[in-house]
Short mmCIF file of C-alpha atoms and ligand atoms in Angstrom, two decimals:
data_model
loop_
_atom_site.label_atom_id
_atom_site.label_comp_id
_atom_site.label_asym_id
_atom_site.label_seq_id
_atom_site.Cartn_x
_atom_site.Cartn_y
_atom_site.Cartn_z
CA UNK A 90 31.52 -2.15 13.14
CA UNK A 91 30.55 -4.40 16.03
CA UNK A 92 26.81 -4.61 16.56
CA UNK A 93 26.18 -2.47 19.62
CA UNK A 94 22.46 -2.11 19.04
CA UNK A 95 19.29 -3.98 19.89
CA UNK A 96 18.23 -6.29 17.06
CA UNK A 97 15.23 -4.16 16.09
CA UNK A 98 17.37 -1.00 15.93
CA UNK A 99 19.90 -2.70 13.64
CA UNK A 100 17.03 -3.96 11.47
CA UNK A 101 15.06 -0.73 11.13
CA UNK A 102 15.38 2.09 8.61
CA UNK A 103 16.14 5.59 9.95
CA UNK A 104 13.39 8.22 9.74
CA UNK A 105 14.33 10.65 6.97
CA UNK A 106 13.37 14.26 7.78
CA UNK A 107 12.71 16.74 4.96
CA UNK A 108 15.92 18.33 3.62
CA UNK A 109 16.89 21.50 5.48
CA UNK A 110 18.98 23.93 3.39
CA UNK A 111 21.53 26.20 5.07
CA UNK A 112 20.09 29.40 6.54
CA UNK A 113 20.29 32.28 4.07
CA UNK A 114 20.14 30.11 0.95
CA UNK A 115 17.79 31.24 -1.82
CA UNK A 116 16.02 27.90 -1.99
CA UNK A 117 12.23 27.93 -2.11
CA UNK A 118 11.44 25.44 0.61
CA UNK A 119 8.07 23.73 0.21
CA UNK A 120 9.00 20.30 1.59
CA UNK A 121 8.47 20.37 5.39
CA UNK A 122 5.19 22.23 5.81
CA UNK A 123 6.76 25.15 7.64
CA UNK A 124 4.83 28.42 7.77
CA UNK A 125 6.12 30.93 5.19
CA UNK A 126 5.35 33.89 7.44
CA UNK A 127 7.49 35.02 10.40
CA UNK A 128 6.46 34.28 14.00
CA UNK A 129 4.37 36.83 15.92
CA UNK A 130 6.10 40.15 16.74
CA UNK A 131 5.46 39.19 20.39
CA UNK A 132 8.05 36.43 19.92
CA UNK A 133 10.75 38.90 18.91
CA UNK A 134 9.84 41.04 21.90
CA UNK A 135 10.34 38.12 24.30
CA UNK A 136 13.67 37.19 22.72
CA UNK A 137 14.92 40.82 22.89
CA UNK A 138 14.02 41.11 26.55
CA UNK A 139 15.05 37.60 27.58
CA UNK A 140 17.16 37.68 30.72
CA UNK A 141 20.13 35.39 30.11
CA UNK A 142 20.70 35.18 33.86
CA UNK A 143 17.58 33.01 34.09
CA UNK A 144 19.37 30.35 32.01
CA UNK A 145 21.61 29.63 34.99
CA UNK A 146 18.79 27.65 36.56
CA UNK A 147 16.78 24.68 35.33
CA UNK A 148 13.49 25.63 33.69
CA UNK A 149 10.07 24.82 35.14
CA UNK A 150 9.67 21.08 34.61
CA UNK A 151 6.06 21.39 33.38
CA UNK A 152 6.46 24.49 31.20
CA UNK A 153 4.06 26.23 33.58
CA UNK A 154 3.96 29.65 31.87
CA UNK A 155 3.29 28.10 28.52
CA UNK A 156 0.73 25.73 30.00
CA UNK A 157 -1.11 28.68 31.51
CA UNK A 158 -1.12 30.58 28.21
CA UNK A 159 -2.29 27.48 26.29
CA UNK A 160 -4.99 26.86 28.87
CA UNK A 161 -6.38 30.36 28.26
CA UNK A 162 -6.06 30.15 24.47
CA UNK A 163 -7.82 26.77 24.28
CA UNK A 164 -10.14 27.15 27.21
CA UNK A 165 -9.06 23.89 28.88
CA UNK A 166 -7.74 23.54 32.46
CA UNK A 167 -3.94 23.74 32.61
CA UNK A 168 -3.65 20.37 34.36
CA UNK A 169 -5.12 18.79 31.22
CA UNK A 170 -2.07 19.99 29.22
CA UNK A 171 1.39 18.41 28.87
CA UNK A 172 4.22 20.19 27.08
CA UNK A 173 6.87 18.58 24.87
CA UNK A 174 10.02 19.29 22.89
CA UNK A 175 8.04 19.41 19.68
CA UNK A 176 4.97 17.22 19.31
CA UNK A 177 7.36 14.52 18.08
CA UNK A 178 8.62 14.14 21.64
CA UNK A 179 5.08 13.71 22.93
CA UNK A 180 4.40 10.99 20.35
CA UNK A 181 7.51 9.28 21.64
CA UNK A 182 6.48 9.72 25.30
CA UNK A 183 3.06 8.12 24.64
CA UNK A 184 4.81 5.31 22.82
CA UNK A 185 7.28 4.69 25.64
CA UNK A 186 4.53 4.79 28.27
CA UNK A 187 2.10 2.42 26.53
CA UNK A 188 4.01 -0.06 24.37
CA UNK A 189 6.42 -2.94 24.71
CA UNK A 190 7.13 -6.09 22.69
CA UNK A 191 3.86 -7.97 22.20
CA UNK A 192 1.66 -4.87 22.37
CA UNK A 193 0.19 -3.55 19.14
CA UNK A 194 0.34 -0.12 17.55
CA UNK A 195 -2.16 0.48 14.75
CA UNK A 196 -2.80 3.33 12.35
CA UNK A 197 -4.17 3.93 8.85
CA UNK A 198 -1.67 4.54 6.02
CA UNK A 199 -0.39 6.52 4.24
CA UNK A 200 0.35 8.84 7.15
CA UNK A 201 3.17 10.38 9.19
CA UNK A 202 6.13 7.99 8.87
CA UNK A 203 7.42 8.72 12.37
CA UNK A 204 4.70 6.47 13.88
CA UNK A 205 6.40 3.53 12.20
CA UNK A 206 9.87 4.54 13.39
CA UNK A 207 8.73 4.97 17.00
CA UNK A 208 6.93 1.61 16.96
CA UNK A 209 10.05 -0.14 15.69
CA UNK A 210 12.22 1.47 18.37
CA UNK A 211 9.88 0.02 21.00
CA UNK A 212 9.84 -3.44 19.34
CA UNK A 213 6.07 -3.18 19.52
CA UNK A 214 3.89 -4.96 16.97
CA UNK A 215 3.17 -2.75 13.96
CA UNK A 216 -0.27 -2.96 12.33
CA UNK A 217 -0.61 -0.64 9.32
CA UNK A 218 -4.06 -0.60 7.72
CA UNK A 219 -4.56 1.13 4.35
CA UNK A 220 -7.01 4.00 4.10
CA UNK A 221 -9.83 3.48 1.61
CA UNK A 222 -9.52 4.73 -1.97
CA UNK A 223 -10.95 8.11 -0.93
CA UNK A 224 -9.34 8.11 2.48
CA UNK A 225 -12.21 6.40 4.29
CA UNK A 226 -11.06 5.42 7.79
CA UNK A 227 -10.67 1.60 8.12
CA UNK A 228 -12.48 1.81 11.42
CA UNK A 229 -13.61 -1.83 11.77
CA UNK A 230 -10.08 -3.12 11.21
CA UNK A 231 -8.59 -0.63 13.65
CA UNK A 232 -11.07 -1.72 16.32
CA UNK A 233 -10.57 -5.42 15.55
CA UNK A 234 -6.80 -5.01 15.96
CA UNK A 235 -7.33 -3.89 19.57
CA UNK A 236 -4.06 -1.92 19.74
CA UNK A 237 -2.40 -0.44 22.83
CA UNK A 238 -2.18 2.78 20.77
CA UNK A 239 -4.00 3.91 17.63
CA UNK A 240 -2.60 6.96 15.86
CA UNK A 241 -4.76 9.20 13.68
CA UNK A 242 -3.25 12.32 12.12
CA UNK A 243 -6.05 14.74 11.24
CA UNK A 244 -5.65 16.66 9.03
CA UNK A 245 -3.57 13.76 7.76
CA UNK A 246 -0.20 14.09 6.11
CA UNK A 247 0.42 13.75 3.20
CA UNK A 248 -3.24 13.65 2.08
CA UNK A 249 -4.53 16.74 3.92
CA UNK A 250 -7.91 15.11 4.61
CA UNK A 251 -9.74 15.44 7.93
CA UNK A 252 -11.19 12.40 9.72
CA UNK A 253 -14.77 13.31 10.76
CA UNK A 254 -15.23 13.71 14.51
CA UNK A 255 -18.00 11.11 14.65
CA UNK A 256 -15.61 8.47 13.30
CA UNK A 257 -13.03 9.44 15.91
CA UNK A 258 -15.70 9.24 18.58
CA UNK A 259 -16.74 5.77 17.42
CA UNK A 260 -13.10 4.68 17.40
CA UNK A 261 -12.43 6.09 20.88
CA UNK A 262 -15.44 4.39 22.41
CA UNK A 263 -14.50 1.01 20.91
CA UNK A 264 -10.80 0.94 21.78
CA UNK A 265 -9.48 -0.31 25.10
CA UNK A 266 -6.10 1.32 24.36
CA UNK A 267 -5.15 4.96 23.78
CA UNK A 268 -6.32 6.94 20.77
CA UNK A 269 -3.71 9.56 19.79
CA UNK A 270 -5.22 12.30 17.64
CA UNK A 271 -2.31 14.16 16.03
CA UNK A 272 -3.59 17.65 15.19
CA UNK A 273 -0.30 19.14 13.93
CA UNK A 274 -2.22 20.91 11.12
CA UNK A 275 -5.39 21.76 13.01
CA UNK A 276 -4.85 25.52 12.69
CA UNK A 277 -5.54 25.24 8.94
CA UNK A 278 -8.64 23.05 9.35
CA UNK A 279 -12.35 23.74 9.76
CA UNK A 280 -12.83 21.42 12.70
CA UNK A 281 -10.94 19.83 15.56
CA UNK A 282 -11.42 16.93 17.96
CA UNK A 283 -10.60 18.65 21.24
CA UNK A 284 -14.02 17.95 22.75
CA UNK A 285 -13.26 14.21 22.67
CA UNK A 286 -10.73 14.46 25.50
CA UNK A 287 -13.59 15.47 27.78
CA UNK A 288 -15.71 12.52 26.65
CA UNK A 289 -13.04 9.80 26.70
CA UNK A 290 -10.18 9.29 29.13
CA UNK A 291 -8.29 7.25 26.51
CA UNK A 292 -8.06 10.13 24.00
CA UNK A 293 -5.06 12.46 23.73
CA UNK A 294 -4.99 15.36 21.26
CA UNK A 295 -1.48 16.45 20.24
CA UNK A 296 -0.71 19.89 18.85
CA UNK A 297 2.37 21.88 17.87
CA UNK A 298 3.64 25.43 17.47
CA UNK A 299 5.71 24.32 14.47
CA UNK A 300 3.14 24.81 11.71
CA UNK A 301 0.37 27.30 12.56
CA UNK A 302 2.58 29.48 14.77
CA UNK A 303 5.68 29.55 12.51
CA UNK A 304 7.94 28.12 15.24
CA UNK A 305 9.30 24.82 13.87
CA UNK A 306 12.80 25.81 15.00
CA UNK A 307 11.70 26.37 18.60
CA UNK A 308 10.67 22.72 19.16
CA UNK A 309 7.51 23.13 21.18
CA UNK A 310 4.44 20.93 21.18
CA UNK A 311 1.70 20.16 23.68
CA UNK A 312 -1.05 17.66 24.26
CA UNK A 313 -4.45 17.73 25.90
CA UNK A 314 -5.88 14.75 27.79
CA UNK A 315 -7.53 13.70 31.01
CA UNK A 316 -5.05 14.21 33.92
CA UNK A 317 -5.35 10.46 34.65
CA UNK A 318 -3.82 9.70 31.27
CA UNK A 319 -1.24 12.47 31.60
CA UNK A 320 -0.03 11.10 34.96
CA UNK A 321 1.46 8.05 33.20
CA UNK A 322 3.12 10.24 30.59
CA UNK A 323 4.74 12.45 33.23
CA UNK A 324 6.53 9.40 34.63
CA UNK A 325 8.15 8.78 31.26
CA UNK A 326 9.13 12.21 29.96
CA UNK A 327 12.55 13.76 30.60
CA UNK A 328 12.39 15.95 33.71
CA UNK A 329 13.37 19.16 31.91
CA UNK A 330 12.17 18.41 28.42
CA UNK A 331 11.50 22.01 27.36
CA UNK A 332 13.94 24.84 27.77
CA UNK A 333 13.32 28.21 29.38
CA UNK A 334 13.44 30.11 26.07
CA UNK A 335 10.87 27.82 24.43
CA UNK A 336 8.51 28.21 27.40
CA UNK A 337 8.64 32.03 27.26
CA UNK A 338 8.53 32.32 23.47
CA UNK A 339 5.77 29.73 23.15
CA UNK A 340 3.61 31.47 25.74
CA UNK A 341 3.86 34.77 23.85
CA UNK A 342 3.08 33.09 20.53
CA UNK A 343 0.00 31.21 21.69
CA UNK A 344 -1.35 34.36 23.38
CA UNK A 345 -1.23 36.15 20.05
CA UNK A 346 -4.14 34.33 18.40
CA UNK A 347 -4.94 37.38 16.27
CA UNK A 348 -1.57 37.22 14.50
CA UNK A 349 -1.72 33.43 14.04
CA UNK A 350 -5.24 33.62 12.64
CA UNK A 351 -4.18 36.31 10.15
CA UNK A 352 -1.29 34.15 8.84
CA UNK A 353 -3.54 31.12 8.66
CA UNK A 354 -6.15 33.09 6.69
CA UNK A 355 -3.51 34.09 4.12
CA UNK A 356 -2.33 30.49 3.78
CA UNK A 357 -5.87 29.17 3.36
CA UNK A 358 -6.55 31.73 0.61
CA UNK A 359 -3.29 30.73 -1.12
CA UNK A 360 -4.25 27.06 -0.79
CA UNK A 361 -7.42 27.71 -2.80
CA UNK A 362 -5.52 29.66 -5.48
CA UNK A 363 -2.72 27.11 -5.74
CA UNK A 364 -5.14 24.19 -6.02
CA UNK A 365 -6.87 25.95 -8.93
CA UNK A 366 -3.52 26.56 -10.62
CA UNK A 367 -2.54 22.89 -10.26
CA UNK A 368 -5.83 21.75 -11.73
CA UNK A 369 -5.33 24.08 -14.70
CA UNK A 370 -2.01 22.31 -15.32
CA UNK A 371 -3.84 18.99 -15.40
CA UNK A 372 -2.77 17.79 -11.94
CA UNK A 373 -5.09 15.82 -9.71
CA UNK A 374 -5.38 17.66 -6.38
CA UNK A 375 -6.69 16.20 -3.12
CA UNK A 376 -8.91 18.40 -0.94
CA UNK A 377 -6.68 19.64 1.86
CA UNK A 378 -7.40 21.20 5.23
CA UNK A 379 -3.69 21.56 5.96
CA UNK A 380 -0.96 23.94 4.76
CA UNK A 381 0.06 21.66 1.90
CA UNK A 382 -1.43 19.93 -1.13
CA UNK A 383 -1.05 16.35 -2.30
CA UNK A 384 -0.93 16.48 -6.10
CA UNK A 385 -0.57 13.96 -8.89
CA UNK A 386 1.07 15.15 -12.11
CA UNK A 387 -0.84 14.49 -15.36
CA UNK A 388 1.83 12.56 -17.28
CA UNK A 389 5.36 13.16 -16.15
CA UNK A 390 6.48 11.05 -13.25
CA UNK A 391 6.51 12.70 -9.88
CA UNK A 392 10.09 11.79 -9.07
CA UNK A 393 11.26 13.44 -12.29
CA UNK A 394 9.42 16.65 -11.41
CA UNK A 395 10.81 16.54 -7.87
CA UNK A 396 14.36 16.30 -9.27
CA UNK A 397 13.83 19.01 -11.89
CA UNK A 398 12.34 21.39 -9.33
CA UNK A 399 15.28 20.71 -7.05
CA UNK A 400 17.67 21.68 -9.85
CA UNK A 401 15.79 25.00 -9.94
CA UNK A 402 16.19 25.35 -6.18
CA UNK A 403 12.58 24.54 -5.37
CA UNK A 404 12.24 21.81 -2.77
CA UNK A 405 9.02 19.76 -2.55
CA UNK A 406 8.42 16.38 -0.90
CA UNK A 407 8.55 13.11 -2.80
CA UNK A 408 7.83 9.84 -0.97
CA UNK A 409 9.19 6.63 -2.47
CA UNK A 410 6.31 4.66 -1.02
CA UNK A 411 3.34 2.63 -2.17
CA UNK A 412 0.46 4.89 -3.20
CA UNK A 413 2.62 8.05 -2.99
CA UNK A 414 5.42 7.48 -5.50
CA UNK A 415 3.38 9.05 -8.31
CA UNK A 416 2.52 12.14 -6.24
CA UNK A 417 4.14 15.17 -4.64
CA UNK A 418 3.38 16.88 -1.35
CA UNK A 419 3.81 20.60 -1.68
CA UNK A 420 3.73 23.11 1.17
CA UNK A 421 1.76 26.32 0.62
CA UNK A 422 4.31 29.16 0.58
CA UNK A 423 3.96 32.89 0.11
CA UNK A 424 2.03 33.94 -2.99
CA UNK A 425 5.32 34.77 -4.69
CA UNK A 426 6.78 31.33 -3.92
CA UNK A 427 3.62 29.56 -5.08
CA UNK A 428 3.72 31.48 -8.35
CA UNK A 429 7.36 30.58 -9.00
CA UNK A 430 6.53 26.94 -8.32
CA UNK A 431 3.52 26.91 -10.64
CA UNK A 432 5.47 28.61 -13.44
CA UNK A 433 8.32 26.12 -13.07
CA UNK A 434 5.88 23.19 -13.20
CA UNK A 435 4.03 24.66 -16.18
CA UNK A 436 7.29 24.59 -18.13
CA UNK A 437 8.28 21.13 -16.93
CA UNK A 438 4.93 19.56 -17.73
CA UNK A 439 5.01 21.07 -21.23
CA UNK A 440 8.52 19.71 -21.89
CA UNK A 441 7.91 16.26 -20.50
CA UNK A 442 4.80 15.75 -22.65
CA UNK A 443 6.88 15.93 -25.84
C1 PLP B 768 5.02 18.26 11.58
C2 PLP B 768 4.30 17.12 12.21
C3 PLP B 768 4.53 16.76 13.53
C4 PLP B 768 5.74 17.25 14.29
O1 PLP B 768 5.63 18.45 14.84
P1 PLP B 768 6.75 19.00 15.81
O2 PLP B 768 5.96 19.65 16.86
O3 PLP B 768 7.56 19.93 14.99
O4 PLP B 768 7.56 17.86 16.36
C5 PLP B 768 3.74 15.79 14.11
N1 PLP B 768 2.78 15.16 13.41
C6 PLP B 768 2.57 15.44 12.11
C7 PLP B 768 1.50 14.71 11.38
C8 PLP B 768 3.33 16.42 11.48
O5 PLP B 768 3.15 16.67 10.18
#
């Protein structure tokens, strides 16, 4: 085929999302960190009563109803909130607003692979700095790089560790560019960095309804930052980036904090139980404040276990990447799913030792 693309697009690898089996399949899906519990009953209520006539018109360009609901849930003014088609879109909007060839994007690795993809699309300069052995933040190198954007996922994927708020504060105060704090998994964590947006106009905290609120299929994310920072992002985003259904459903979901907190509490309890079970099987398990665990099998290679689990219709995530290719990232499912997984692994580990 003729080369229709920009040089960097031709040269880059495509981002590979977790496999998504067909709806209704019996597969146990522990590869994309979705919530195993259904969305709030308030979501169903909104969908049942949704007036299809309202779809005739364009939606509110700022997702106003959702913004209002998020403002109340988080106790931040609504003009400090921007809404996106998943938090992935907001990552892309920040990237488009702040980078160009010659500007740097820096982040510690291993982390969310999409940061790399988005940087390559922009032809910006990529600076990946390894985390320390125990996931210490390479803060001096990040500051020395002086990037236009620094990305920090906290809790991080795939490690599940949280970057302490004082480190984020130190980073924010020493960067002249934007610090993006990606809190996709914050609902499962003990702490968050929201207060930093009030202290620093270069900090943006990005959140999503995909994980904590069981709404990955809805595609709704939002970010909190000083309105001065948001004003640049509004110039870049698509005018009608979130649809009318997502606005209404998202508003209902974020208002129902009681339901979300109950699901999160179940997942956190299962996380403790599952970590114990992995350790009993001889796996190394990293402390996680997210809805997944990074684990390292005792002997068998991780790719082998990934394949064998897949044959048994259990999907987990395997990354063919430095530092990760001997590990698996496994989403916390329902207790029943976690038990099936652990039993399957118990058998596989026994067999592969012989
Ligand atoms: C899942 C995830 C996202 C994407 O969330 P969406 O709102 O579904 O686009 C962003 N960042 C990290 C680190 C994630 O794991």
